């Protein structure tokens, strides 16, 4: 075990903990440009009051619109961390896989590997090892690696049958004999929420409540959150609620970051990384993704933590891929991720 650890450990980093956050189907266009002027004013894509939505998300230029949509990204991460994927500047992030939908995208990111065989959202248990279970095998991290997901496919993508990690999916409550009041309430809420998108998906706010109460009670070292509202609202053609999805993810990331920076266990030794599983199409194809929606292989990444230079919005012409994030996260934790498959290189500019 000691030998394995000495091989796995590569460099001293400040991060002792990491939070990985996936935002299903969140486009780079909304992150870097804010609300899309055409979609925002297309009546069929709107359900909410347009005057109220304008106050919330509209602005006279891109800077105003993106600040309103994602205030934590543009007031904090853009000053203290990094934002990759503004294609208007030639800064490119893409999925490596050729499918451009959810299971393949998440598998590529978590495993650091594009496996052509993984070609369906109902694909069974993932045969490829992921960086979460790699962490869970390291000394001092066993049982300290947890996932809370808004979509039930995460149990298969992470293959919890193989690794036995906590992967909490829709319909499941957090178990334990010493649950806090907040955890009990988060569990109970699950009985009362509408199944707006069916049984396989739950609202991100609920996933967040389960995650946050678990973090406060148990202080896990690696937290993986998988949000899904944006993709669901996108497929339903509700652009106003799609924007709300982005705005609320931004707010939940801010709340979690502020909590962690006030908790000595996490303060100044935790990195948060946020990314989607794929993009979406352009124009009226914004509701969809996959190869029939050109552009939906285009993604983005945000990162904030003690080992990452505060270069903000990345402006250099460059190209990174989602299959690089797993090794990036491993290296942030001072480890080299090895698995039963090749692993993409870390993103070098993430490190000081
Ligand atoms: Zn997706």
Coordinates of C-alpha atoms and ligand atoms in Angstrom, one line a residue:
X1 CA 0.0 0.0 0.0
X2 CA 2.8 2.4 0.9
X3 CA 4.6 1.6 -2.4
X4 CA 1.4 2.2 -4.3
X5 CA 0.9 5.5 -2.6
X6 CA 4.4 6.7 -3.3
X7 CA 3.9 5.9 -7.0
X8 CA 0.5 7.6 -7.1
X9 CA 1.7 10.8 -5.3
X10 CA 3.4 13.2 -7.7
X11 CA 3.6 16.7 -6.4
X12 CA 2.8 18.9 -3.4
X13 CA -0.4 20.9 -3.9
X14 CA -2.5 22.9 -1.4
X15 CA -5.7 21.2 -2.3
X16 CA -6.8 18.4 0.1
X17 CA -10.4 18.3 -1.2
X18 CA -12.1 18.7 -4.5
X19 CA -15.7 19.5 -5.6
X20 CA -16.6 18.4 -9.2
X21 CA -19.8 19.8 -10.5
X22 CA -21.4 18.8 -13.8
X23 CA -24.1 21.0 -15.3
X24 CA -26.0 18.9 -17.9
X25 CA -26.3 20.7 -21.3
X26 CA -25.2 24.2 -20.2
X27 CA -23.9 25.9 -23.3
X28 CA -20.7 28.0 -23.4
X29 CA -22.8 30.7 -25.2
X30 CA -24.8 31.5 -22.0
X31 CA -21.7 31.4 -19.8
X32 CA -19.7 33.8 -21.9
X33 CA -22.4 35.9 -23.6
X34 CA -25.3 35.7 -21.1
X35 CA -28.9 35.5 -22.4
X36 CA -29.1 35.0 -26.1
X37 CA -30.9 38.0 -27.7
X38 CA -32.9 36.0 -30.2
X39 CA -33.9 33.1 -28.0
X40 CA -34.7 35.4 -25.1
X41 CA -37.2 37.3 -27.1
X42 CA -38.8 34.4 -28.9
X43 CA -42.3 33.9 -27.5
X44 CA -42.5 30.2 -27.9
X45 CA -39.5 29.7 -25.7
X46 CA -40.9 31.7 -22.9
X47 CA -43.3 30.8 -20.1
X48 CA -42.5 33.4 -17.5
X49 CA -43.3 37.1 -17.4
X50 CA -41.1 38.7 -19.9
X51 CA -40.7 42.1 -18.1
X52 CA -39.6 40.2 -14.9
X53 CA -37.2 38.1 -16.9
X54 CA -35.7 41.2 -18.6
X55 CA -35.0 42.7 -15.2
X56 CA -33.4 39.5 -14.1
X57 CA -31.2 38.7 -17.2
X58 CA -31.2 41.3 -19.8
X59 CA -28.6 44.0 -20.3
X60 CA -27.4 46.3 -23.0
X61 CA -24.2 44.3 -23.8
X62 CA -22.6 40.9 -23.3
X63 CA -20.7 41.9 -20.1
X64 CA -23.9 43.1 -18.4
X65 CA -25.9 40.0 -19.5
X66 CA -23.4 37.5 -18.4
X67 CA -22.8 39.3 -15.1
X68 CA -26.5 39.1 -14.4
X69 CA -26.9 35.5 -15.4
X70 CA -23.8 34.1 -13.6
X71 CA -22.7 36.7 -10.9
X72 CA -20.5 34.3 -9.0
X73 CA -18.7 33.2 -12.2
X74 CA -18.1 36.8 -13.3
X75 CA -17.5 38.5 -10.0
X76 CA -15.4 35.8 -8.2
X77 CA -14.2 33.0 -10.5
X78 CA -13.2 35.5 -13.2
X79 CA -11.1 37.3 -10.6
X80 CA -9.8 34.5 -8.4
X81 CA -10.0 31.4 -10.7
X82 CA -10.2 30.5 -14.4
X83 CA -12.9 30.3 -17.0
X84 CA -12.2 28.2 -20.1
X85 CA -14.2 28.0 -23.3
X86 CA -14.9 31.5 -24.7
X87 CA -14.9 30.6 -28.4
X88 CA -15.4 34.3 -29.3
X89 CA -11.7 34.6 -28.2
X90 CA -10.6 31.3 -29.7
X91 CA -10.4 29.6 -26.3
X92 CA -11.8 26.2 -27.1
X93 CA -13.1 23.4 -24.9
X94 CA -14.7 20.3 -26.5
X95 CA -15.8 16.8 -25.7
X96 CA -13.5 14.3 -27.4
X97 CA -16.4 11.8 -28.0
X98 CA -18.4 11.7 -31.2
X99 CA -21.8 11.4 -29.6
X100 CA -22.4 14.7 -27.8
X101 CA -24.9 13.5 -25.3
X102 CA -25.0 12.7 -21.6
X103 CA -23.7 9.3 -20.6
X104 CA -20.8 9.4 -23.1
X105 CA -19.9 13.0 -22.0
X106 CA -19.9 12.2 -18.3
X107 CA -18.0 9.0 -18.8
X108 CA -15.3 10.8 -20.8
X109 CA -15.0 13.4 -18.0
X110 CA -15.0 11.1 -15.0
X111 CA -12.8 8.4 -16.6
X112 CA -10.5 10.8 -18.4
X113 CA -11.1 8.6 -21.4
X114 CA -13.3 8.5 -24.5
X115 CA -14.5 4.9 -25.1
X116 CA -16.3 4.6 -28.4
X117 CA -18.3 1.6 -27.1
X118 CA -20.2 3.9 -24.7
X119 CA -22.8 5.2 -27.1
X120 CA -26.1 5.3 -25.3
X121 CA -27.7 6.9 -22.2
X122 CA -29.1 3.4 -21.3
X123 CA -25.7 1.9 -21.5
X124 CA -25.2 -0.6 -18.6
X125 CA -22.6 -0.3 -15.9
X126 CA -19.5 1.5 -17.1
X127 CA -16.6 -0.9 -17.6
X128 CA -14.1 2.0 -17.4
X129 CA -12.6 3.0 -14.0
X130 CA -13.3 6.7 -13.0
X131 CA -11.2 9.1 -11.0
X132 CA -13.7 9.1 -8.1
X133 CA -13.1 5.4 -7.4
X134 CA -9.4 6.0 -7.8
X135 CA -9.6 8.7 -5.1
X136 CA -11.7 6.3 -3.0
X137 CA -8.9 3.7 -3.0
X138 CA -6.3 6.2 -1.6
X139 CA -5.4 6.1 2.0
X140 CA -7.4 8.5 4.1
X141 CA -10.0 8.9 1.4
X142 CA -11.9 5.6 1.7
X143 CA -15.6 6.4 2.1
X144 CA -14.9 10.1 1.7
X145 CA -15.8 10.3 -2.0
X146 CA -19.5 10.9 -2.7
X147 CA -21.8 11.7 -5.5
X148 CA -25.2 13.4 -5.5
X149 CA -27.0 13.4 -8.8
X150 CA -30.1 14.8 -10.3
X151 CA -30.2 12.0 -13.0
X152 CA -30.4 8.3 -12.1
X153 CA -27.9 7.1 -14.8
X154 CA -25.1 8.2 -12.5
X155 CA -25.3 4.9 -10.7
X156 CA -24.3 3.2 -13.9
X157 CA -21.9 5.8 -15.2
X158 CA -19.9 5.6 -12.0
X159 CA -20.6 1.9 -11.6
X160 CA -21.4 1.9 -7.9
X161 CA -22.0 -1.8 -8.1
X162 CA -18.3 -2.2 -8.7
X163 CA -16.9 0.3 -6.3
X164 CA -19.5 0.6 -3.6
X165 CA -19.2 4.4 -3.3
X166 CA -22.1 6.6 -2.2
X167 CA -23.9 7.6 -5.4
X168 CA -27.2 9.2 -4.4
X169 CA -29.7 9.3 -7.3
X170 CA -33.4 10.4 -7.6
X171 CA -35.7 8.5 -5.4
X172 CA -33.0 7.6 -2.9
X173 CA -32.6 9.0 0.6
X174 CA -29.4 9.4 2.5
X175 CA -29.1 6.6 5.0
X176 CA -27.5 6.6 8.5
X177 CA -28.2 6.4 12.2
X178 CA -27.0 9.9 13.0
X179 CA -28.5 12.1 10.3
X180 CA -28.6 15.8 11.2
X181 CA -31.9 17.8 11.2
X182 CA -30.9 19.3 7.8
X183 CA -30.3 15.8 6.3
X184 CA -33.6 14.5 7.6
X185 CA -35.4 17.5 6.1
X186 CA -33.6 17.0 2.7
X187 CA -34.6 13.4 2.7
X188 CA -38.2 14.2 3.6
X189 CA -38.5 16.8 0.8
X190 CA -38.1 14.1 -1.7
X191 CA -41.6 12.9 -0.7
X192 CA -43.2 16.2 -1.7
X193 CA -41.5 17.4 -4.9
X194 CA -43.4 17.2 -8.2
X195 CA -41.9 14.7 -10.7
X196 CA -41.8 17.5 -13.3
X197 CA -39.4 15.6 -15.6
X198 CA -40.4 12.1 -14.6
X199 CA -38.9 9.6 -12.2
X200 CA -35.4 9.5 -13.5
X201 CA -34.6 13.1 -12.7
X202 CA -35.0 15.4 -9.7
X203 CA -34.7 19.1 -9.3
X204 CA -31.2 20.5 -8.8
X205 CA -32.3 22.4 -5.7
X206 CA -33.1 19.1 -4.0
X207 CA -29.9 17.5 -5.1
X208 CA -28.1 20.5 -3.6
X209 CA -29.9 20.2 -0.3
X210 CA -28.9 16.6 0.0
X211 CA -25.3 17.4 -0.9
X212 CA -24.9 20.4 1.3
X213 CA -26.4 18.8 4.4
X214 CA -24.2 15.7 3.8
X215 CA -21.1 17.9 3.5
X216 CA -21.8 19.8 6.7
X217 CA -22.4 16.5 8.6
X218 CA -19.6 14.4 7.2
X219 CA -16.9 16.5 5.6
X220 CA -16.1 14.3 2.5
X221 CA -12.8 14.9 0.7
X222 CA -14.2 14.5 -2.8
X223 CA -17.7 15.7 -3.7
X224 CA -19.2 15.1 -7.1
X225 CA -22.5 16.9 -7.9
X226 CA -24.4 16.2 -11.1
X227 CA -27.0 18.9 -12.0
X228 CA -29.7 18.3 -14.7
X229 CA -32.3 21.1 -14.7
X230 CA -30.7 23.0 -17.6
X231 CA -30.8 20.0 -20.0
X232 CA -34.4 19.2 -19.0
X233 CA -35.6 22.8 -19.5
X234 CA -33.6 22.9 -22.8
X235 CA -35.3 19.8 -24.2
X236 CA -38.7 21.3 -23.1
X237 CA -37.9 24.5 -25.1
X238 CA -38.2 26.7 -22.0
X239 CA -35.4 29.3 -22.5
X240 CA -36.4 31.4 -19.5
X241 CA -36.3 28.4 -17.1
X242 CA -33.1 27.3 -18.8
X243 CA -31.5 30.6 -17.9
X244 CA -32.9 30.2 -14.3
X245 CA -31.1 26.8 -14.3
X246 CA -27.8 28.5 -15.0
X247 CA -28.5 31.4 -12.5
X248 CA -29.3 29.0 -9.7
X249 CA -26.3 26.7 -10.4
X250 CA -24.1 29.8 -10.1
X251 CA -25.8 30.7 -6.8
X252 CA -25.5 27.2 -5.4
X253 CA -21.8 27.1 -6.3
X254 CA -21.4 30.5 -4.6
X255 CA -23.2 29.3 -1.5
X256 CA -21.1 26.1 -1.3
X257 CA -17.9 28.0 -1.9
X258 CA -18.7 30.5 0.8
X259 CA -19.6 27.7 3.3
X260 CA -16.3 25.9 2.5
X261 CA -14.2 29.1 2.9
X262 CA -15.7 29.5 6.3
X263 CA -15.1 25.9 7.4
X264 CA -11.5 25.2 8.6
X265 CA -11.7 21.7 7.1
X266 CA -12.1 23.1 3.6
X267 CA -10.8 26.7 3.7
X268 CA -8.0 27.4 1.3
X269 CA -7.5 23.7 0.6
X270 CA -10.4 22.9 -1.7
X271 CA -10.8 23.3 -5.4
X272 CA -14.1 23.6 -7.2
X273 CA -14.3 22.6 -10.9
X274 CA -17.5 23.1 -12.9
X275 CA -18.2 21.9 -16.5
X276 CA -21.0 20.5 -18.6
X277 CA -21.4 17.0 -20.3
X278 CA -22.0 18.5 -23.8
X279 CA -23.2 21.7 -25.3
X280 CA -26.3 22.4 -27.3
X281 CA -27.2 23.3 -30.9
X282 CA -27.5 26.9 -32.3
X283 CA -30.6 28.9 -33.2
X284 CA -33.8 26.8 -33.0
X285 CA -31.6 23.7 -32.4
X286 CA -30.6 25.1 -29.0
X287 CA -33.2 22.8 -27.5
X288 CA -31.3 19.7 -28.6
X289 CA -27.8 18.2 -28.6
X290 CA -26.1 15.2 -30.2
X291 CA -24.7 15.0 -33.8
X292 CA -28.0 16.3 -35.3
X293 CA -27.3 19.6 -33.4
X294 CA -24.0 21.0 -34.7
X295 CA -22.0 22.8 -32.0
X296 CA -23.1 20.6 -29.2
X297 CA -19.6 19.2 -28.8
X298 CA -18.5 22.6 -27.6
X299 CA -18.2 23.0 -23.8
X300 CA -16.5 25.1 -21.1
X301 CA -14.8 24.7 -17.7
X302 CA -14.6 26.9 -14.6
X303 CA -12.1 26.3 -11.8
X304 CA -11.4 28.0 -8.5
X305 CA -8.9 26.8 -5.8
X306 CA -5.6 27.4 -4.1
X307 CA -3.4 25.8 -6.7
X308 CA -4.8 27.6 -9.7
X309 CA -3.5 31.0 -11.0
X310 CA -6.1 33.8 -10.9
X311 CA -6.0 34.4 -14.6
X312 CA -9.7 34.7 -14.9
X313 CA -11.3 34.4 -18.4
X314 CA -8.8 32.5 -20.5
X315 CA -8.1 34.6 -23.6
X316 CA -5.3 32.7 -25.4
X317 CA -6.2 30.7 -28.5
X318 CA -6.0 27.1 -27.2
X319 CA -7.8 23.8 -27.1
X320 CA -8.6 21.5 -24.2
X321 CA -10.9 18.5 -24.0
X322 CA -13.2 17.1 -21.3
X323 CA -11.1 13.9 -21.1
X324 CA -8.3 16.0 -19.5
X325 CA -10.4 17.0 -16.4
X326 CA -10.0 13.7 -14.5
X327 CA -6.2 13.8 -14.5
X328 CA -6.3 17.5 -13.8
X329 CA -8.3 16.9 -10.6
X330 CA -6.1 14.0 -9.6
X331 CA -3.0 16.2 -10.0
X332 CA -4.6 18.9 -7.9
X333 CA -4.9 16.3 -5.2
X334 CA -1.2 15.5 -5.6
X335 CA -1.9 12.2 -7.3
X336 CA -1.5 10.6 -10.7
X337 CA -4.6 8.8 -11.9
X338 CA -4.1 5.4 -13.4
X339 CA -6.9 3.1 -14.5
X340 CA -7.9 0.1 -16.7
X341 CA -7.6 2.5 -19.7
X342 CA -5.5 5.4 -21.0
X343 CA -6.1 8.8 -19.2
X344 CA -6.0 12.2 -20.8
X345 CA -3.2 14.7 -19.9
X346 CA -3.9 17.3 -17.2
X347 CA -4.7 20.9 -18.3
X348 CA -1.3 22.5 -17.5
X349 CA -2.5 26.1 -17.2
X350 CA -4.7 25.1 -14.2
X351 CA -1.5 24.8 -12.1
X352 CA 0.7 27.6 -10.7
Ligands
LIG1 ZN1 -26.7 15.8 -21.0

